[in-house]
Amino acid sequence: MMTRLLSHDMPRSRVLAVILTLIVLGLAFAPFLFHGAKPMNVAAKILVFIVLVASYDLLLGYTGIVSFAHTMFFGIGAYGIAIASSRMGPGWGSLLVGALGAMLLSLLLSFVIGLFSLRVRAIFYAMITLAVASAFQTLASQLSEITGGEDGLNFKLPEVLAPSFQIGDDPFLGTYLDGRFITYYLVFVCAAVLFLAMLRIVNSPFGHVLKAIRENDFRAEAIGYRTVVFRTWSNVLAAVFATLAGCLLAIWLRYNGPDTSLSFEIMIDILLIVVIGGMGTMYGAICGATVFLLAQSYLQDLMGLAAEATQSVPVLSALLSPDRWLLWLGILFILSVYFFPTGIVGKLRTWRT
């Protein structure tokens, strides 16, 4: 049963299997294990980024396409939910219309970009996607009547997802079953379904062709595959999954703005997570997103504690100052690349433990 659920793509490492199990269980029971707003936000963001990074790995890791327009599709999904909910009011119909409209727009844009741009190679395609993404971000900032401009859009969700909604007066296992609780599990279930769908795609005959194109596109075309068609479909599928990840982010935050989903910093984070987790491995999205977002969210707090503990050593205390957390995050990234050149998943699989 588990083998079929994972599309016969098993972890192939006992250590990796244990790590993945712990991460999945931690995310599944996060509302009961970690109380407070920040842990819940971090857990929800990890779920969103697992889908987002896995969709990008479908392009970079499995097809060998470098694109900088992925955050554009991510933002389209978030704006689709935000615009529909703010215009149509809170309701499941608004969420459905917003998600479908965003998916159609992403499908059209990704198809056009893929059709006209994937015939060029490597850096030229990357520059084209960067230009398109930058233009879209500028457009979203300027169309304030539709997108809210730089201020973004706040909106309401259906009543059952509202924080004021509550099932019962007493907590269950220390957790109140309110709208925030239901929203988290909505995000969790959707993220799990989307991840398993992508896992099925990369392990299908279509996915094997993408790997062949990644390894040698000339040879793949020589044996009869129309590589432009497969690259275009890969671009479209990755865009649709990134759009759905954006929808999940908007549903969780109940807000969206240019910096929330269209920022180029998000694109950099995606690239870092792919490298940390391991390119060409769907499981790399789980490991990479978890490690990166936990470090991003809690490294500054840990450094604050370390700085207080080393106050008697001025130089060390200054180096461990919370203001330098980005420096240490960069050092951790460099160390991870040095010791895990194939990513966490790739390294663990070579150990065969």
CSV table of C-alpha atoms in Angstrom, one decimal:
chain,number,residue,atom,x,y,z
A,1,MET,CA,0.0,0.0,0.0
A,2,MET,CA,2.7,2.5,1.0
A,3,THR,CA,4.8,1.5,-2.1
A,4,ARG,CA,1.9,2.3,-4.4
A,5,LEU,CA,1.1,5.5,-2.5
A,6,LEU,CA,4.7,6.6,-3.0
A,7,SER,CA,4.6,5.5,-6.7
A,8,HIS,CA,7.3,2.9,-6.0
A,9,ASP,CA,9.8,5.7,-5.2
A,10,MET,CA,10.9,4.6,-1.8
A,11,PRO,CA,13.5,6.6,0.3
A,12,ARG,CA,16.1,3.8,-0.3
A,13,SER,CA,17.8,4.7,3.0
A,14,ARG,CA,16.8,3.8,6.5
A,15,VAL,CA,18.1,7.0,7.9
A,16,LEU,CA,16.2,9.0,5.3
A,17,ALA,CA,13.1,7.0,5.9
A,18,VAL,CA,13.3,7.8,9.6
A,19,ILE,CA,13.9,11.5,8.9
A,20,LEU,CA,11.0,11.7,6.5
A,21,THR,CA,8.7,9.9,8.9
A,22,LEU,CA,9.6,12.3,11.7
A,23,ILE,CA,9.0,15.3,9.5
A,24,VAL,CA,5.7,14.1,8.3
A,25,LEU,CA,4.5,13.1,11.7
A,26,GLY,CA,5.7,16.4,13.1
A,27,LEU,CA,3.7,18.3,10.5
A,28,ALA,CA,0.7,16.1,10.8
A,29,PHE,CA,0.4,16.6,14.6
A,30,ALA,CA,1.9,20.2,14.7
A,31,PRO,CA,-1.2,21.8,16.2
A,32,PHE,CA,-1.1,19.3,19.1
A,33,LEU,CA,2.7,19.2,19.6
A,34,PHE,CA,3.6,22.9,19.2
A,35,HIS,CA,1.3,25.6,20.7
A,36,GLY,CA,1.4,29.2,19.8
A,37,ALA,CA,1.1,31.3,16.6
A,38,LYS,CA,4.7,31.1,15.5
A,39,PRO,CA,5.2,27.3,15.4
A,40,MET,CA,1.9,27.0,13.5
A,41,ASN,CA,2.9,29.6,11.0
A,42,VAL,CA,6.3,27.9,10.5
A,43,ALA,CA,4.6,24.5,10.0
A,44,ALA,CA,2.1,25.8,7.5
A,45,LYS,CA,4.9,27.6,5.6
A,46,ILE,CA,6.9,24.4,5.5
A,47,LEU,CA,3.9,22.7,3.9
A,48,VAL,CA,3.5,25.4,1.3
A,49,PHE,CA,7.2,25.4,0.4
A,50,ILE,CA,7.3,21.7,0.1
A,51,VAL,CA,4.8,22.0,-2.7
A,52,LEU,CA,6.5,25.0,-4.2
A,53,VAL,CA,10.0,23.6,-4.1
A,54,ALA,CA,8.9,20.2,-5.4
A,55,SER,CA,7.2,22.0,-8.3
A,56,TYR,CA,10.4,23.8,-9.1
A,57,ASP,CA,12.4,20.7,-8.8
A,58,LEU,CA,10.1,19.2,-11.5
A,59,LEU,CA,11.7,21.9,-13.8
A,60,LEU,CA,15.3,22.1,-12.5
A,61,GLY,CA,16.0,18.7,-11.1
A,62,TYR,CA,14.0,16.5,-13.5
A,63,THR,CA,14.1,18.5,-16.7
A,64,GLY,CA,17.2,20.6,-16.3
A,65,ILE,CA,15.4,23.9,-16.9
A,66,VAL,CA,16.5,27.0,-15.0
A,67,SER,CA,13.6,29.4,-14.6
A,68,PHE,CA,13.3,32.6,-12.5
A,69,ALA,CA,9.6,33.0,-13.2
A,70,HIS,CA,8.4,30.4,-10.6
A,71,THR,CA,7.5,33.0,-8.0
A,72,MET,CA,5.3,34.7,-10.7
A,73,PHE,CA,3.0,31.6,-10.8
A,74,PHE,CA,3.2,31.4,-7.0
A,75,GLY,CA,2.0,34.9,-6.8
A,76,ILE,CA,-0.8,34.3,-9.4
A,77,GLY,CA,-2.2,31.6,-7.2
A,78,ALA,CA,-2.1,33.8,-4.1
A,79,TYR,CA,-3.6,36.8,-5.9
A,80,GLY,CA,-6.3,34.6,-7.4
A,81,ILE,CA,-7.6,33.7,-4.0
A,82,ALA,CA,-7.1,37.2,-2.6
A,83,ILE,CA,-8.9,39.0,-5.4
A,84,ALA,CA,-11.8,36.6,-5.7
A,85,SER,CA,-12.4,36.5,-1.9
A,86,SER,CA,-12.2,40.3,-1.6
A,87,ARG,CA,-14.5,40.9,-4.5
A,88,MET,CA,-17.0,38.1,-4.1
A,89,GLY,CA,-16.9,37.9,-0.3
A,90,PRO,CA,-16.0,35.0,2.0
A,91,GLY,CA,-17.2,31.6,0.7
A,92,TRP,CA,-16.1,28.4,-0.8
A,93,GLY,CA,-17.3,29.5,-4.2
A,94,SER,CA,-14.8,32.5,-4.0
A,95,LEU,CA,-11.9,30.1,-3.2
A,96,LEU,CA,-12.9,27.8,-6.1
A,97,VAL,CA,-13.2,30.7,-8.6
A,98,GLY,CA,-10.0,32.2,-7.4
A,99,ALA,CA,-8.1,28.9,-7.7
A,100,LEU,CA,-9.5,28.0,-11.1
A,101,GLY,CA,-8.9,31.5,-12.5
A,102,ALA,CA,-5.4,31.5,-11.2
A,103,MET,CA,-4.7,28.1,-12.7
A,104,LEU,CA,-6.1,29.1,-16.1
A,105,LEU,CA,-3.9,32.2,-16.2
A,106,SER,CA,-0.8,30.3,-15.1
A,107,LEU,CA,-1.5,27.6,-17.6
A,108,LEU,CA,-1.8,30.2,-20.4
A,109,LEU,CA,1.3,32.1,-19.4
A,110,SER,CA,3.4,29.1,-18.8
A,111,PHE,CA,2.4,27.6,-22.2
A,112,VAL,CA,3.2,30.9,-24.0
A,113,ILE,CA,6.5,31.2,-22.2
A,114,GLY,CA,7.4,27.6,-22.8
A,115,LEU,CA,6.4,27.7,-26.5
A,116,PHE,CA,8.3,30.8,-27.4
A,117,SER,CA,11.2,30.6,-24.9
A,118,LEU,CA,12.2,27.0,-24.5
A,119,ARG,CA,13.6,26.8,-27.9
A,120,VAL,CA,16.5,28.9,-26.7
A,121,ARG,CA,19.2,27.4,-24.4
A,122,ALA,CA,20.2,27.7,-20.8
A,123,ILE,CA,21.0,31.3,-19.7
A,124,PHE,CA,18.9,32.9,-22.4
A,125,TYR,CA,15.8,31.1,-21.2
A,126,ALA,CA,16.6,32.0,-17.6
A,127,MET,CA,17.0,35.7,-18.5
A,128,ILE,CA,13.7,35.7,-20.4
A,129,THR,CA,11.8,34.2,-17.4
A,130,LEU,CA,13.5,36.7,-15.1
A,131,ALA,CA,12.3,39.6,-17.3
A,132,VAL,CA,8.8,38.2,-17.4
A,133,ALA,CA,8.7,37.7,-13.6
A,134,SER,CA,10.0,41.3,-13.0
A,135,ALA,CA,7.4,42.8,-15.3
A,136,PHE,CA,4.6,40.9,-13.6
A,137,GLN,CA,5.8,42.0,-10.1
A,138,THR,CA,5.8,45.6,-11.3
A,139,LEU,CA,2.3,45.2,-12.9
A,140,ALA,CA,1.0,43.7,-9.6
A,141,SER,CA,2.3,46.7,-7.7
A,142,GLN,CA,0.9,49.3,-10.0
A,143,LEU,CA,-2.6,47.8,-10.5
A,144,SER,CA,-3.7,49.0,-7.1
A,145,GLU,CA,-7.4,49.0,-7.9
A,146,ILE,CA,-7.2,45.2,-8.5
A,147,THR,CA,-4.3,43.9,-6.5
A,148,GLY,CA,-4.2,46.5,-3.7
A,149,GLY,CA,-0.8,47.8,-4.9
A,150,GLU,CA,2.1,47.7,-2.4
A,151,ASP,CA,-0.4,47.4,0.5
A,152,GLY,CA,-1.8,44.1,-0.8
A,153,LEU,CA,-5.2,42.6,-0.1
A,154,ASN,CA,-6.8,41.5,3.2
A,155,PHE,CA,-9.7,39.2,2.8
A,156,LYS,CA,-12.0,36.9,4.8
A,157,LEU,CA,-12.4,33.1,4.5
A,158,PRO,CA,-15.5,31.0,4.9
A,159,GLU,CA,-16.9,31.0,8.5
A,160,VAL,CA,-15.6,27.5,9.3
A,161,LEU,CA,-12.0,28.7,8.5
A,162,ALA,CA,-12.3,31.9,10.5
A,163,PRO,CA,-10.4,32.2,13.8
A,164,SER,CA,-13.6,33.0,15.6
A,165,PHE,CA,-15.2,29.6,14.7
A,166,GLN,CA,-14.8,27.0,17.3
A,167,ILE,CA,-15.9,23.4,17.8
A,168,GLY,CA,-16.7,22.9,21.5
A,169,ASP,CA,-15.7,25.1,24.5
A,170,ASP,CA,-13.0,22.8,25.8
A,171,PRO,CA,-9.6,22.1,24.2
A,172,PHE,CA,-8.9,18.7,22.8
A,173,LEU,CA,-5.4,17.4,23.8
A,174,GLY,CA,-4.5,20.9,24.8
A,175,THR,CA,-5.6,22.4,21.4
A,176,TYR,CA,-8.7,24.4,20.6
A,177,LEU,CA,-10.5,23.1,17.5
A,178,ASP,CA,-11.1,26.5,15.9
A,179,GLY,CA,-11.0,27.8,12.4
A,180,ARG,CA,-7.2,28.2,12.4
A,181,PHE,CA,-6.9,24.5,13.3
A,182,ILE,CA,-9.2,23.5,10.5
A,183,THR,CA,-7.3,25.8,8.0
A,184,TYR,CA,-4.0,24.1,9.0
A,185,TYR,CA,-5.3,20.7,8.2
A,186,LEU,CA,-6.9,21.9,5.0
A,187,VAL,CA,-3.4,23.1,4.0
A,188,PHE,CA,-1.8,19.9,5.2
A,189,VAL,CA,-4.2,17.6,3.2
A,190,CYS,CA,-3.9,19.7,0.0
A,191,ALA,CA,-0.1,19.8,0.3
A,192,ALA,CA,0.1,16.0,0.8
A,193,VAL,CA,-2.2,15.3,-2.2
A,194,LEU,CA,-0.2,17.7,-4.4
A,195,PHE,CA,3.1,16.3,-3.4
A,196,LEU,CA,2.0,12.7,-4.0
A,197,ALA,CA,0.6,13.8,-7.4
A,198,MET,CA,4.0,15.2,-8.4
A,199,LEU,CA,5.7,12.1,-7.1
A,200,ARG,CA,3.5,10.1,-9.4
A,201,ILE,CA,4.3,12.3,-12.4
A,202,VAL,CA,8.1,12.0,-12.0
A,203,ASN,CA,7.9,8.3,-11.7
A,204,SER,CA,5.6,7.9,-14.7
A,205,PRO,CA,6.8,7.3,-18.3
A,206,PHE,CA,6.5,11.1,-18.8
A,207,GLY,CA,8.8,11.6,-15.9
A,208,HIS,CA,11.4,9.2,-17.3
A,209,VAL,CA,11.4,11.2,-20.6
A,210,LEU,CA,12.0,14.3,-18.6
A,211,LYS,CA,15.0,12.7,-16.9
A,212,ALA,CA,16.3,11.6,-20.4
A,213,ILE,CA,16.0,15.2,-21.6
A,214,ARG,CA,17.9,16.4,-18.5
A,215,GLU,CA,20.8,14.0,-19.1
A,216,ASN,CA,21.1,14.5,-22.9
A,217,ASP,CA,18.4,16.4,-24.8
A,218,PHE,CA,20.1,15.8,-28.1
A,219,ARG,CA,20.0,12.0,-27.6
A,220,ALA,CA,16.4,12.1,-26.4
A,221,GLU,CA,15.4,14.0,-29.5
A,222,ALA,CA,17.4,11.6,-31.7
A,223,ILE,CA,15.5,8.6,-30.5
A,224,GLY,CA,12.1,10.2,-31.3
A,225,TYR,CA,11.0,12.4,-28.5
A,226,ARG,CA,10.0,16.0,-29.3
A,227,THR,CA,11.9,17.6,-26.5
A,228,VAL,CA,10.3,21.1,-26.9
A,229,VAL,CA,6.9,19.5,-26.3
A,230,PHE,CA,8.0,17.7,-23.2
A,231,ARG,CA,9.8,20.8,-21.9
A,232,THR,CA,6.7,22.9,-22.5
A,233,TRP,CA,4.5,20.4,-20.6
A,234,SER,CA,7.0,20.3,-17.8
A,235,ASN,CA,6.9,24.1,-17.6
A,236,VAL,CA,3.1,24.0,-17.6
A,237,LEU,CA,2.8,21.4,-14.8
A,238,ALA,CA,5.4,23.1,-12.6
A,239,ALA,CA,3.5,26.4,-13.0
A,240,VAL,CA,0.1,24.9,-12.1
A,241,PHE,CA,1.5,23.2,-9.0
A,242,ALA,CA,3.3,26.5,-8.0
A,243,THR,CA,0.0,28.3,-8.5
A,244,LEU,CA,-1.8,25.9,-6.1
A,245,ALA,CA,1.0,26.4,-3.6
A,246,GLY,CA,0.3,30.1,-3.8
A,247,CYS,CA,-3.4,29.5,-3.2
A,248,LEU,CA,-2.5,27.6,0.0
A,249,LEU,CA,-0.3,30.4,1.2
A,250,ALA,CA,-3.1,33.0,0.7
A,251,ILE,CA,-5.6,30.8,2.5
A,252,TRP,CA,-3.4,30.4,5.4
A,253,LEU,CA,-2.3,34.1,5.7
A,254,ARG,CA,-5.7,35.6,4.6
A,255,TYR,CA,-3.5,38.3,3.0
A,256,ASN,CA,-1.4,38.7,-0.1
A,257,GLY,CA,0.9,41.4,-1.4
A,258,PRO,CA,3.9,41.7,-3.8
A,259,ASP,CA,6.5,41.0,-1.1
A,260,THR,CA,4.5,38.1,0.2
A,261,SER,CA,4.5,35.9,-2.9
A,262,LEU,CA,6.2,37.8,-5.8
A,263,SER,CA,9.5,38.8,-4.1
A,264,PHE,CA,12.7,37.7,-5.8
A,265,GLU,CA,14.0,36.7,-2.4
A,266,ILE,CA,11.4,33.8,-2.5
A,267,MET,CA,13.0,32.6,-5.7
A,268,ILE,CA,16.4,32.6,-4.0
A,269,ASP,CA,15.0,30.7,-1.1
A,270,ILE,CA,13.6,28.1,-3.5
A,271,LEU,CA,17.0,27.6,-5.2
A,272,LEU,CA,18.7,27.2,-1.8
A,273,ILE,CA,16.1,24.7,-0.6
A,274,VAL,CA,16.5,22.7,-3.8
A,275,VAL,CA,20.3,22.5,-3.4
A,276,ILE,CA,20.1,21.7,0.3
A,277,GLY,CA,17.5,19.0,-0.1
A,278,GLY,CA,18.9,17.5,-3.4
A,279,MET,CA,18.0,18.2,-7.0
A,280,GLY,CA,16.1,15.5,-8.9
A,281,THR,CA,14.5,14.1,-5.7
A,282,MET,CA,11.0,15.0,-4.6
A,283,TYR,CA,11.9,14.0,-1.0
A,284,GLY,CA,14.6,16.7,-1.2
A,285,ALA,CA,11.8,19.3,-1.1
A,286,ILE,CA,10.6,17.9,2.3
A,287,CYS,CA,14.0,17.8,3.9
A,288,GLY,CA,15.3,21.0,2.4
A,289,ALA,CA,12.2,23.1,3.2
A,290,THR,CA,12.1,21.8,6.8
A,291,VAL,CA,15.8,22.5,7.4
A,292,PHE,CA,15.8,25.9,5.7
A,293,LEU,CA,12.6,27.3,7.2
A,294,LEU,CA,13.4,26.1,10.7
A,295,ALA,CA,16.8,27.7,10.5
A,296,GLN,CA,15.3,30.9,9.0
A,297,SER,CA,12.7,31.1,11.7
A,298,TYR,CA,14.6,30.0,14.8
A,299,LEU,CA,18.3,30.6,14.2
A,300,GLN,CA,18.0,34.2,15.3
A,301,ASP,CA,16.4,33.1,18.6
A,302,LEU,CA,19.0,30.5,19.2
A,303,MET,CA,21.8,33.0,18.6
A,304,GLY,CA,20.2,35.3,21.1
A,305,LEU,CA,20.4,32.6,23.8
A,306,ALA,CA,24.0,31.8,22.7
A,307,ALA,CA,25.0,35.5,22.9
A,308,GLU,CA,23.6,35.8,26.4
A,309,ALA,CA,25.4,32.6,27.5
A,310,THR,CA,28.8,33.9,26.2
A,311,GLN,CA,28.6,37.5,27.5
A,312,SER,CA,31.9,36.9,29.3
A,313,VAL,CA,33.7,36.4,26.0
A,314,PRO,CA,33.2,39.7,24.2
A,315,VAL,CA,34.4,38.6,20.7
A,316,LEU,CA,32.4,35.4,20.7
A,317,SER,CA,29.3,37.1,22.1
A,318,ALA,CA,29.6,39.7,19.3
A,319,LEU,CA,29.9,37.0,16.6
A,320,LEU,CA,26.8,35.2,18.0
A,321,SER,CA,24.7,38.4,18.1
A,322,PRO,CA,21.2,37.8,16.7
A,323,ASP,CA,21.9,40.7,14.2
A,324,ARG,CA,24.4,38.4,12.4
A,325,TRP,CA,22.0,35.5,11.9
A,326,LEU,CA,22.1,35.9,8.1
A,327,LEU,CA,25.9,35.5,8.2
A,328,TRP,CA,25.5,32.2,10.1
A,329,LEU,CA,22.7,31.1,7.8
A,330,GLY,CA,25.0,31.6,4.9
A,331,ILE,CA,27.8,29.7,6.6
A,332,LEU,CA,25.4,26.8,7.3
A,333,PHE,CA,24.4,26.8,3.6
A,334,ILE,CA,28.0,26.7,2.5
A,335,LEU,CA,28.7,23.8,4.9
A,336,SER,CA,25.7,21.9,3.7
A,337,VAL,CA,26.8,22.3,0.1
A,338,TYR,CA,30.4,21.2,1.0
A,339,PHE,CA,29.4,18.1,3.0
A,340,PHE,CA,26.2,17.3,1.0
A,341,PRO,CA,27.1,18.2,-2.6
A,342,THR,CA,24.2,16.0,-3.8
A,343,GLY,CA,21.8,17.4,-1.1
A,344,ILE,CA,20.6,15.7,2.0
A,345,VAL,CA,18.6,13.1,0.2
A,346,GLY,CA,21.4,12.3,-2.3
A,347,LYS,CA,24.0,11.9,0.5
A,348,LEU,CA,21.8,9.7,2.7
A,349,ARG,CA,20.9,7.4,-0.3
A,350,THR,CA,24.5,6.8,-1.1
A,351,TRP,CA,25.1,5.6,2.5
A,352,ARG,CA,22.6,2.8,2.0
A,353,THR,CA,21.9,2.5,5.7
